[in-house]
Coordinates of C-alpha atoms in Angstrom, one line a residue:
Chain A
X26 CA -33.0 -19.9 -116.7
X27 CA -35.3 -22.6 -118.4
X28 CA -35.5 -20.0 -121.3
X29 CA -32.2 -21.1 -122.6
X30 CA -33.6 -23.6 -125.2
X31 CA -36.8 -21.7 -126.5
X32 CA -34.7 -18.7 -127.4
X33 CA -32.4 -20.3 -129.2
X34 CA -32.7 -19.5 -132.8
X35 CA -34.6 -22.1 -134.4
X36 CA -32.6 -21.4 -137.9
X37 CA -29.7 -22.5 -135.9
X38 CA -30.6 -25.8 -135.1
X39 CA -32.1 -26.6 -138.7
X40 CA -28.2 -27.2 -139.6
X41 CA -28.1 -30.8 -139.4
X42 CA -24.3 -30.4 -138.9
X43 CA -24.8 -28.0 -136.1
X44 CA -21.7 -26.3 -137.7
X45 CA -22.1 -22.4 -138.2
X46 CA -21.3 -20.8 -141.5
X47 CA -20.8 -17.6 -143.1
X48 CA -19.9 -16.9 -146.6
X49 CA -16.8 -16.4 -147.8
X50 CA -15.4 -14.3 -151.5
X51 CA -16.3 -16.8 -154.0
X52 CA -13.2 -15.2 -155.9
X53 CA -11.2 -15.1 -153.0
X54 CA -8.7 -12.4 -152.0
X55 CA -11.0 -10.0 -155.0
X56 CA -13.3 -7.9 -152.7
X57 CA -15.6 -8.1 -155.6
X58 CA -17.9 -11.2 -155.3
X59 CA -20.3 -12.1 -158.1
X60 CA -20.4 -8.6 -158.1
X61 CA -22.8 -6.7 -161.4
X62 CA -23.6 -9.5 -163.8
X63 CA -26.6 -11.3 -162.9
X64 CA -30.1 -9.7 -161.9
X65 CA -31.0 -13.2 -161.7
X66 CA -29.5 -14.2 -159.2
X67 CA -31.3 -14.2 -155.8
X68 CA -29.8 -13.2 -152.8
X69 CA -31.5 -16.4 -151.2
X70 CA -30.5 -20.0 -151.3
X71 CA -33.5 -22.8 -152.5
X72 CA -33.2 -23.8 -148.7
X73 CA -34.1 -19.8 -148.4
X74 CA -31.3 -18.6 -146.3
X75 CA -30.1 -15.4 -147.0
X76 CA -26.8 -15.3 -148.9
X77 CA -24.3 -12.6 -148.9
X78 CA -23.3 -12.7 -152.6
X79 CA -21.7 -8.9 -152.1
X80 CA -22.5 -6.0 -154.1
X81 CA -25.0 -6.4 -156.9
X82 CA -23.3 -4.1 -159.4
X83 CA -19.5 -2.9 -159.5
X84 CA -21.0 0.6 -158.4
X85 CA -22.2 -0.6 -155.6
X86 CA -19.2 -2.2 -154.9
X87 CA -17.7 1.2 -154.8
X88 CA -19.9 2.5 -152.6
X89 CA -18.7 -0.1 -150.1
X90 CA -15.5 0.6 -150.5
X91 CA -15.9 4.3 -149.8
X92 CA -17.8 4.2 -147.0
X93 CA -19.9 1.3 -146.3
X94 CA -17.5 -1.4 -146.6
X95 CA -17.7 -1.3 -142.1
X96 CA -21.1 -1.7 -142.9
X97 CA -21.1 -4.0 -145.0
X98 CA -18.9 -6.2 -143.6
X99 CA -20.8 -6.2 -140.5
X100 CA -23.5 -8.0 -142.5
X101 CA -21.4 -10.7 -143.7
X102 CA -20.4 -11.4 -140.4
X103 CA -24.0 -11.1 -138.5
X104 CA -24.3 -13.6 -141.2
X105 CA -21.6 -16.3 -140.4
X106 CA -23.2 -17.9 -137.3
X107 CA -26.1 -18.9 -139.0
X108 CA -29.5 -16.4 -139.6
X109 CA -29.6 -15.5 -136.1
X110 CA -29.9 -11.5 -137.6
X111 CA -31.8 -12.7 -140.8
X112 CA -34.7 -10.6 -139.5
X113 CA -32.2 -7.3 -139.6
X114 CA -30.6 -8.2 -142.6
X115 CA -34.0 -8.7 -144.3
X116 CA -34.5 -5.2 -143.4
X117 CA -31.5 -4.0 -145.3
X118 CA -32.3 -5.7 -148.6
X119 CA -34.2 -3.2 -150.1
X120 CA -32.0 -0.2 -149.5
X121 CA -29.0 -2.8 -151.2
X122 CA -31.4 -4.1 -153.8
X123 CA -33.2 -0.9 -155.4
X124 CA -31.2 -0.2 -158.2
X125 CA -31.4 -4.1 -159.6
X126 CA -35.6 -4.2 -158.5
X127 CA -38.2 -3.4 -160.9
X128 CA -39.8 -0.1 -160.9
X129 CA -42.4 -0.8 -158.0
X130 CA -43.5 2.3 -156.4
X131 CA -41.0 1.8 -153.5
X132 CA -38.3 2.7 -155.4
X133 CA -39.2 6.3 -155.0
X134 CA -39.0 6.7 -151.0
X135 CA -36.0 5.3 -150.9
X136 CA -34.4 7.6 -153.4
X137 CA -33.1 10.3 -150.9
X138 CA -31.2 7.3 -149.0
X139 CA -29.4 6.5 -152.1
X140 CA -28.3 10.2 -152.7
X141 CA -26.8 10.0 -149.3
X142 CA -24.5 7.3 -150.3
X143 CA -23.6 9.1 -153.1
X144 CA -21.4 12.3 -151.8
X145 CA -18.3 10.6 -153.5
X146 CA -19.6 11.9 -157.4
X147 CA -19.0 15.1 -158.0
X148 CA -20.7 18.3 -157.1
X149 CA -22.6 18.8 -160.0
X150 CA -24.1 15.6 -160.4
X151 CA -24.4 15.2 -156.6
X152 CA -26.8 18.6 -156.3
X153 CA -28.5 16.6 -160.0
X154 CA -29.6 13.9 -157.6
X155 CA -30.8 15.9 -154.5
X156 CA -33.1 17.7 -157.0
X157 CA -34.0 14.6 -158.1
X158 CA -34.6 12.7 -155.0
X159 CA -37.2 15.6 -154.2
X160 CA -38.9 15.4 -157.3
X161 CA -39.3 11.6 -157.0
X162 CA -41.4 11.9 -154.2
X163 CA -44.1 13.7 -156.5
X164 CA -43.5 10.8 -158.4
X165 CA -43.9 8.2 -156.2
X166 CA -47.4 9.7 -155.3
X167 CA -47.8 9.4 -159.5
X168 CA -46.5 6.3 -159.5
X169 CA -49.6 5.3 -156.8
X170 CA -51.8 6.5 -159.3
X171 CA -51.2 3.7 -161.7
X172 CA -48.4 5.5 -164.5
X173 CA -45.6 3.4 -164.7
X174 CA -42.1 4.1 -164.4
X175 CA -41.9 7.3 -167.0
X176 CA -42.8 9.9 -163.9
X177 CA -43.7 13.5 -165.2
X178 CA -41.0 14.6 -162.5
X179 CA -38.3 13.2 -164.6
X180 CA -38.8 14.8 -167.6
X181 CA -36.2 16.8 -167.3
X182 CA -33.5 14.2 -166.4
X183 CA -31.6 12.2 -168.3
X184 CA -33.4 9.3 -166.6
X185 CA -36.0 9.5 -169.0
X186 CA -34.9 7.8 -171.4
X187 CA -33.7 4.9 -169.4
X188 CA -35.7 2.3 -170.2
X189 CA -35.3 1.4 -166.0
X190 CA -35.8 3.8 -163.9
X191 CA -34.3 2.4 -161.1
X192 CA -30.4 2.9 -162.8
X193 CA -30.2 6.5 -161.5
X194 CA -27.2 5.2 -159.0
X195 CA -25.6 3.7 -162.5
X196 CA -26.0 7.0 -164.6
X197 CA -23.9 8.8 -162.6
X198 CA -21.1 6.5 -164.1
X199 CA -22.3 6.0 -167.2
X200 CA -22.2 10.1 -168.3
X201 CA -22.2 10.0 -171.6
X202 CA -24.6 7.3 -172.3
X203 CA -27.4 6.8 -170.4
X204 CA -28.6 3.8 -172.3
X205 CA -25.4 1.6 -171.2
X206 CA -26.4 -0.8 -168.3
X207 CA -24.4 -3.2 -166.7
X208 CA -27.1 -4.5 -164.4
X209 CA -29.3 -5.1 -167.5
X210 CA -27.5 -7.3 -169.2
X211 CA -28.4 -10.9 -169.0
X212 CA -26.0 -13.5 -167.6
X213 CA -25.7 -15.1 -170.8
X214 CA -25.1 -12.6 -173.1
X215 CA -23.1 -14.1 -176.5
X216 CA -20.4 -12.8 -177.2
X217 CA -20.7 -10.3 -180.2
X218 CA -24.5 -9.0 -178.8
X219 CA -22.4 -6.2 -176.9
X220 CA -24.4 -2.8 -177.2
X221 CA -21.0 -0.7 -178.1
X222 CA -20.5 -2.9 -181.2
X223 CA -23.8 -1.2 -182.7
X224 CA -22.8 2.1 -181.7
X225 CA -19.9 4.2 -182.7
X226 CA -19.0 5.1 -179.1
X227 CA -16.3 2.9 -177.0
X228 CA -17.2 0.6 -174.8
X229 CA -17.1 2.3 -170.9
X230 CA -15.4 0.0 -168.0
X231 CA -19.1 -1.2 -166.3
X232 CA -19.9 -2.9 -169.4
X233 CA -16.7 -4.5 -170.0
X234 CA -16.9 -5.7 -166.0
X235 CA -20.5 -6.9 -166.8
X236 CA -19.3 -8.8 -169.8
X237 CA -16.0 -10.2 -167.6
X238 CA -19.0 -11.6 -165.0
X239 CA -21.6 -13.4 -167.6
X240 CA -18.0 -14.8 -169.6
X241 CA -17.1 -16.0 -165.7
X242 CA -20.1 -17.3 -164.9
X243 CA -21.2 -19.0 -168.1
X244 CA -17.9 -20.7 -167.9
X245 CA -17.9 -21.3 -164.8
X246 CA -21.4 -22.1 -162.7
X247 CA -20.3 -23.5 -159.8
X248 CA -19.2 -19.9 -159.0
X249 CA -22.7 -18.8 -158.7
X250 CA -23.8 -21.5 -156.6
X251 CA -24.0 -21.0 -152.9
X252 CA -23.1 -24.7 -152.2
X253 CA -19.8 -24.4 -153.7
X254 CA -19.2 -20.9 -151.5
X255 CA -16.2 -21.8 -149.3
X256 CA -17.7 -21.1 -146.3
X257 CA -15.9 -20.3 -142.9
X258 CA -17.8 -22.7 -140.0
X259 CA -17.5 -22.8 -136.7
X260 CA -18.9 -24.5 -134.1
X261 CA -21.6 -22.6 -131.6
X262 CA -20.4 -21.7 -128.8
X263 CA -21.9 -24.5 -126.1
X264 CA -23.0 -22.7 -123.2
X265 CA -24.4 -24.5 -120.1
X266 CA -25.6 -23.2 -116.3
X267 CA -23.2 -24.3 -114.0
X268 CA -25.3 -24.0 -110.6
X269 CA -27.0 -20.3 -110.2
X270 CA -24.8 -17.5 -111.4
X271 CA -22.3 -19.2 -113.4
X272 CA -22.1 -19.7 -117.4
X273 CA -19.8 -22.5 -119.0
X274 CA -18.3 -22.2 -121.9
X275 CA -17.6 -25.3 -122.7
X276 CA -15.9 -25.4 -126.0
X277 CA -13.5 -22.5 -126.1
X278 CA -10.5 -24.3 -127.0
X279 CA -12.1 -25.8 -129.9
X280 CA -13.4 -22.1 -130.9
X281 CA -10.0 -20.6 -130.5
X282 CA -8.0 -23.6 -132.5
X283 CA -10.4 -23.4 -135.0
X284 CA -9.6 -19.4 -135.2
X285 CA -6.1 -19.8 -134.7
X286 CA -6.2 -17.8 -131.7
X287 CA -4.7 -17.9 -128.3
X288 CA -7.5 -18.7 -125.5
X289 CA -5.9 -16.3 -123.6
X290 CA -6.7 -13.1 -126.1
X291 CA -10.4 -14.4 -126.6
X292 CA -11.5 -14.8 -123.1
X293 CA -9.8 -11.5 -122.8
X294 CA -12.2 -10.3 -125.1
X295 CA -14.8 -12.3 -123.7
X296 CA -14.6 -11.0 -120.3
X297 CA -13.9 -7.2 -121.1
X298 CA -17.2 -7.1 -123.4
X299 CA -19.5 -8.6 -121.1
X300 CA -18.2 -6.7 -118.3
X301 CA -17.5 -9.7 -116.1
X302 CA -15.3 -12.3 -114.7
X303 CA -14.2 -16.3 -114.7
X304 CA -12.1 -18.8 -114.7
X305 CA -10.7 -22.0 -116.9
X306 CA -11.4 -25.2 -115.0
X307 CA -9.7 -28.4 -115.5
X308 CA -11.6 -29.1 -118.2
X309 CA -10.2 -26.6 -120.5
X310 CA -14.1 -25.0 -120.6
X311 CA -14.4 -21.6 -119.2
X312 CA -16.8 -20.8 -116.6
X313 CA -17.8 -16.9 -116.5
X314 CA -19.7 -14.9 -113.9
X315 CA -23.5 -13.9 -114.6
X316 CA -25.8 -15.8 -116.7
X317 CA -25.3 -15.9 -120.7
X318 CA -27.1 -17.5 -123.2
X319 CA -25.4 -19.1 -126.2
X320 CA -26.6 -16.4 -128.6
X321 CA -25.2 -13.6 -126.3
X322 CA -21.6 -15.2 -126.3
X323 CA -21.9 -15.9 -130.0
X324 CA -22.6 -12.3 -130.9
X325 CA -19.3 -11.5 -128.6
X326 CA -17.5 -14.3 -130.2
X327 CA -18.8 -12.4 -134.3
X328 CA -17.4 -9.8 -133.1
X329 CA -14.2 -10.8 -131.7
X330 CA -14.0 -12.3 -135.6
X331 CA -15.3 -9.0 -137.0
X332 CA -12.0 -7.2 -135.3
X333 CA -9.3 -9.8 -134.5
X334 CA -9.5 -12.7 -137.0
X335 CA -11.2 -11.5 -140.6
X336 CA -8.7 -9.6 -142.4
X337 CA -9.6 -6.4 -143.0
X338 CA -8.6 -6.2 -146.6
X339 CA -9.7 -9.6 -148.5
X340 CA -12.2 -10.7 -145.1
X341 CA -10.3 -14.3 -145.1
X342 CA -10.1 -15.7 -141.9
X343 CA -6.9 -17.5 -142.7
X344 CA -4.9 -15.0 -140.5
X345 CA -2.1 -15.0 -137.6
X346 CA -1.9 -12.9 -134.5
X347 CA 1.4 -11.9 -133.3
X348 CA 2.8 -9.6 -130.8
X349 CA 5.2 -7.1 -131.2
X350 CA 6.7 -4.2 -129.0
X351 CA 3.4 -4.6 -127.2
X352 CA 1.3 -4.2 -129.8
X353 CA -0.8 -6.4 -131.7
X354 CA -0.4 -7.3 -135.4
X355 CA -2.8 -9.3 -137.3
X356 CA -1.6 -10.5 -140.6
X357 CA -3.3 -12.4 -143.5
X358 CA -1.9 -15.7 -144.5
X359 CA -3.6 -15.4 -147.6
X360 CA -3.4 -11.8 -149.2
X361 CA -0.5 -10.7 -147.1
X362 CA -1.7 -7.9 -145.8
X363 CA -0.7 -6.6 -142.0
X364 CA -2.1 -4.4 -139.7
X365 CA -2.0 -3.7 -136.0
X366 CA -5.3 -4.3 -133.8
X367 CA -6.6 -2.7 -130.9
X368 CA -5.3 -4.0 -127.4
X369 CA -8.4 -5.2 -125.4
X370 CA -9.1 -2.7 -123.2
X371 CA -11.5 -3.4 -120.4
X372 CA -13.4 -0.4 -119.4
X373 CA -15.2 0.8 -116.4
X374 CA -16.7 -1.7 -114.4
X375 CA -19.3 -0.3 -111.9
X376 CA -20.0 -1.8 -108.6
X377 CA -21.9 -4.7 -108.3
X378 CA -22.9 -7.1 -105.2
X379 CA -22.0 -6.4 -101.9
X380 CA -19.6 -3.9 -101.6
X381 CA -17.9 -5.7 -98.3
X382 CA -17.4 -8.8 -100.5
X383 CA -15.2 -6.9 -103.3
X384 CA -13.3 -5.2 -100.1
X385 CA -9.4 -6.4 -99.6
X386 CA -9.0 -8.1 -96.2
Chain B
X10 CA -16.3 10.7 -147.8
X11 CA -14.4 11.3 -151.2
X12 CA -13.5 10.4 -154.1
X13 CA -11.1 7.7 -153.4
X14 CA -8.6 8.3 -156.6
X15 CA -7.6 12.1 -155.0
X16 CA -6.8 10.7 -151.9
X17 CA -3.3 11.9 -151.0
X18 CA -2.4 9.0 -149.0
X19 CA 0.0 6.6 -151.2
X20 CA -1.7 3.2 -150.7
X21 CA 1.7 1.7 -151.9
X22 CA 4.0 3.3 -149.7
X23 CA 5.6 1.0 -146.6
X24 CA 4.0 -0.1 -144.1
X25 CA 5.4 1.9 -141.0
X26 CA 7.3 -0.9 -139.5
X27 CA 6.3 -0.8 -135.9
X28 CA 3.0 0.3 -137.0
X29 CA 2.9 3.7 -136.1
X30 CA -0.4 5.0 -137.2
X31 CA -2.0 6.9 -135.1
X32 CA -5.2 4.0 -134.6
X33 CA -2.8 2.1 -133.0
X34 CA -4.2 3.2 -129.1
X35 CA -6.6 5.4 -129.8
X36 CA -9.1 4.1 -127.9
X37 CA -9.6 6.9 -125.9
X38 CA -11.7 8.7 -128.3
X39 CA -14.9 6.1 -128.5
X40 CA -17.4 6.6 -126.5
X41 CA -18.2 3.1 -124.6
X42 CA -21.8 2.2 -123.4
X43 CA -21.4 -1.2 -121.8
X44 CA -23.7 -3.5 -119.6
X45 CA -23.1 -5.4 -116.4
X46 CA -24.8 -8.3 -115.2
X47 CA -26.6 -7.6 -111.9
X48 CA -28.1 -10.2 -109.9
X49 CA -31.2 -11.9 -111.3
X50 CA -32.1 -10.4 -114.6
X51 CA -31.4 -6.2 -113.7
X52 CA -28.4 -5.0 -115.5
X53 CA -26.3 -1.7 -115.7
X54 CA -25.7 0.6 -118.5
X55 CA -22.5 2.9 -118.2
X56 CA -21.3 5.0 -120.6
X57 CA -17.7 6.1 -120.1
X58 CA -15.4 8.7 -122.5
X59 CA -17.8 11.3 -123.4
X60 CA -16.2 14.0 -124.8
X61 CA -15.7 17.1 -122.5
X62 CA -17.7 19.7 -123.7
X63 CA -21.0 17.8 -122.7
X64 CA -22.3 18.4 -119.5
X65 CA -22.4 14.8 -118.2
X66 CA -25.0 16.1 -115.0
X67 CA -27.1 17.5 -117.6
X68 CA -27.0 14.7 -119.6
X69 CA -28.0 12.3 -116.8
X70 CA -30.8 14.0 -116.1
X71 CA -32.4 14.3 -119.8
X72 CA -31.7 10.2 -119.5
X73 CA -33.4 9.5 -116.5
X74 CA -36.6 11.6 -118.2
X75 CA -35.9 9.7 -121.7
X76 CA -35.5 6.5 -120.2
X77 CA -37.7 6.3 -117.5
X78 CA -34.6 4.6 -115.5
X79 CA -32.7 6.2 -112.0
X80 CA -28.6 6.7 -112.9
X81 CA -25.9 7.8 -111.5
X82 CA -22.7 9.9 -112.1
X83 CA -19.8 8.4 -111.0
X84 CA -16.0 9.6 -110.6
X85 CA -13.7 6.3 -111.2
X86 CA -10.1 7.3 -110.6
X87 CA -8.9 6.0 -113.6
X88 CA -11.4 6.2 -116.0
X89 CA -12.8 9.4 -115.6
X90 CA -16.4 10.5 -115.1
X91 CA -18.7 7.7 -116.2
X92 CA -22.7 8.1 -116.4
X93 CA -24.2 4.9 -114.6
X94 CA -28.4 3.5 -115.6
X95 CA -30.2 1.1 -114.5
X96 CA -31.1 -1.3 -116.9
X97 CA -30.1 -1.9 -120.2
X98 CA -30.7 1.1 -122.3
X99 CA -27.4 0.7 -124.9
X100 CA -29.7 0.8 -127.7
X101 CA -31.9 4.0 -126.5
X102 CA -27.9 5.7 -125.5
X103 CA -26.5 5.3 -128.6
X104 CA -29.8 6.3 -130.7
X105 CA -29.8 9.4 -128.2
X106 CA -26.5 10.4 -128.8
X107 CA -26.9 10.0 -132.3
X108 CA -29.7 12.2 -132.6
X109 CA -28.0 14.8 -130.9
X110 CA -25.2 15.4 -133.3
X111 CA -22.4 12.7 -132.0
X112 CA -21.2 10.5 -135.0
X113 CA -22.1 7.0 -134.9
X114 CA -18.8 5.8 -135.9
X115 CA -17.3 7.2 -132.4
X116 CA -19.8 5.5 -130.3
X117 CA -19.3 1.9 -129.5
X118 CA -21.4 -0.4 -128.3
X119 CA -20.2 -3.8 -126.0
X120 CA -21.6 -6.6 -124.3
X121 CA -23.5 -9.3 -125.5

């Protein structure tokens, strides 16, 4: 197919290195990125490329680690081969963004979604927000009509007195003082400004995390930067047309040294995913059955990552495969941690071509 | 979901040393919609390991009517009863069967 080069990803190719990236934990093995302090910071590079700088406040981080780390994770990894997905993840931002946004209208639809996520605090406050969520929508139609963020519907609510309306995910946490917000505070914050030395109440664990950040990142800026992100590249896969109905993989050995896999396992994967078949020539490049462009094998090859070489716990790619007792067990050179992974499993494969030509002599 | 501290899983106890959760092999309990490369540019849907208190006849037919595509049941020896389309229609499966009541974290999607 001459289609091969105008479908390829134009975001791709603006790499002058041609190497692939995706971001890694700025802190490491901590599943907690750059995590609440700064509402300045965008999620997008100068160059504009979307950045996975992880959870925007701690709560949020929570939340991930609930239930939508899977999810979550997935971004980071649609991420790591370049902005091929950029157009999905865009998608996602404002759902991840709305309780660090300003109080734009928009904030009210997408109330109900965040109640969803929130099933992990407890009953009472959980039924709070339902009510809530419904009443929003009144305000969002107020909200059309030019009043602010103080909605008539959430009179009644704590949330009032917020002086950002957009904090209902953080009040939840914050119980006993509505006025505490982690997200609010700016990244450099001196030390001895800190709302609970005003007050007679104790300081509460977001605030002292929020504090931890601005100290970190003040001290430290390079942290916030996403040039200094370690990032984990690999090369695109290099896929060429080898006559009519062959594909040629041409740099899998390259791809699996650089994953510290055996070729073996990943063409395994490779071939049990696409549902076909192939060979390694003497080249060392594998040539598969049916026609594949480069972005098909490279979302096979994320995902191959996504399950068999990120670690599951810190999401380093610093990890070894070994076999035991017939089962596979990944384990992380750099936080330790050691789990067993699914066997590749090639399912059913239907009938295709000529039925006489798949028929044993 | 819960709340994660009333878990009453130890997250510090050993590891079982040969592993013996019980995710280990459980594969059988996804539901798989795959694709196959025909010739030219026609491909196959088939969605294998549905569980078995769906009708998988039924089922075929409200996805011919939904998808506007022909299909076919077939009985592999080894893998069961496996629902066969035409074309690719892993997205419209999976958002079927997730409208229908299946959990999304039970379906999985392959190919490229």
């Amino acid at each position: 197919m001459a289609s091969e080069e105008p479908l390829f990803d134009p975001s791709l190719k603006k790499r002058k290195k041609k190497a692939v990236a995706f971001t890694e934990d700025p802190l490491g093995a901590d599943a907690d990125p750059t995590a609440p302090a700064p509402e300045t910071i965008d999620n997008t590079t100068t160059s504009g490329e979307k950045v996975d700088l992880g959870p925007t406040t701690a709560h949020e981080q929570m939340k991930m680690d609930v239930g939508e780390g899977e999810k979550n994770e997935d971004d980071d990894f649609k991420a790591m081969f370049g902005d091929v997905k950029k157009k999905k993840k865009k998608k996602e931002i404002p759902m991840d963004l709305v309780n660090s946004g300003t109080s734009t209208p928009t904030v009210a639809p997408s109330a109900p979604a965040i109640t969803e996520d929130l099933d992990f605090s407890d009953i009472k406050k959980k039924k709070k927000k339902s009510k809530k969520a419904a009443l929003d929508m009144e305000a969002f139609e107020k909200e059309l009509s030019g009043s602010k963020s103080k909605s008539a519907a959430d009179d009644d609510e704590e949330v009032d007195v917020e002086p950002n309306p957009n904090l209902d995910i953080d009040d939840a946490d914050l119980e006993n003082d509505p006025f505490a917000q982690p997200t609010d505070v700016p990244v450099g914050v001196d030390v001895g400004n800190e709302p609970w030395l005003t007050s007679d109440r104790d300081y509460i664990y977001p605030e002292l995390l929020t504090r931890f950040y601005s100290l970190l990142h003040a001290a430290n800026p390079a942290l916030l930067s996403s040039s200094s992100q370690k990032r984990y590249t690999i090369a695109p896969p290099s896929i060429h047309r080898e006559g009519n109905k062959r594909s040629v993989f041409a740099n899998v050995t390259d791809i699996c040294k650089k994953m510290h896999r055996q070729p073996e396992h990943v063409i395994q994967f490779l071939f049990s995913e696409m549902g076909t078949t192939g060979s390694v020539d003497g080249a060392g490049r594998l040539v598969i059955k049916g026609r594949f462009q480069q972005k098909q094998v490279e979302n096979v090859l994320r995902r191959y990552i996504v399950e068999y070489v990120a670690c599951k716990t810190c999401k380093s790619m610093d990890t070894l495969l070994t076999k035991e007792n017939r089962i596979f067990f990944m384990s992380c050179e750099s936080c330790g941690s050691r789990r067993s992974v699914n066997a590749i499993k090639s399912g059913f494969q239907a009938q295709v071509g000529k039925r006489s030509k798949n028929r044993p002599a | 979901m819960s709340v994660q501290n009333l878990n009453s899983i130890d997250p510090f106890a050993d590891e079982d040393p040969l592993g013996g959760s019980q995710d280990v092999g459980s594969q059988a309990d996804y539901i798989h919609i795959r694709i196959q490369q025909r010739n030219g540019r026609k491909t196959l849907t088939t969605l294998q390991g549905l569980p078995k208190q769906y009708d998988l006849k039924k089922l075929l037919k409200a996805f011919k009517k939904e998808f506007a595509c022909n299909g076919t049941l077939v009985d592999d020896e080894k893998m069961g009863e496996v629902i066969q389309l035409q074309g690719d229609q892993r997205a419209k499966i999976s958002t079927f069967l997730i409208d229908n009541g299946i959990e999304k974290a039970t379906i999985k999607v392959h190919g490229f």
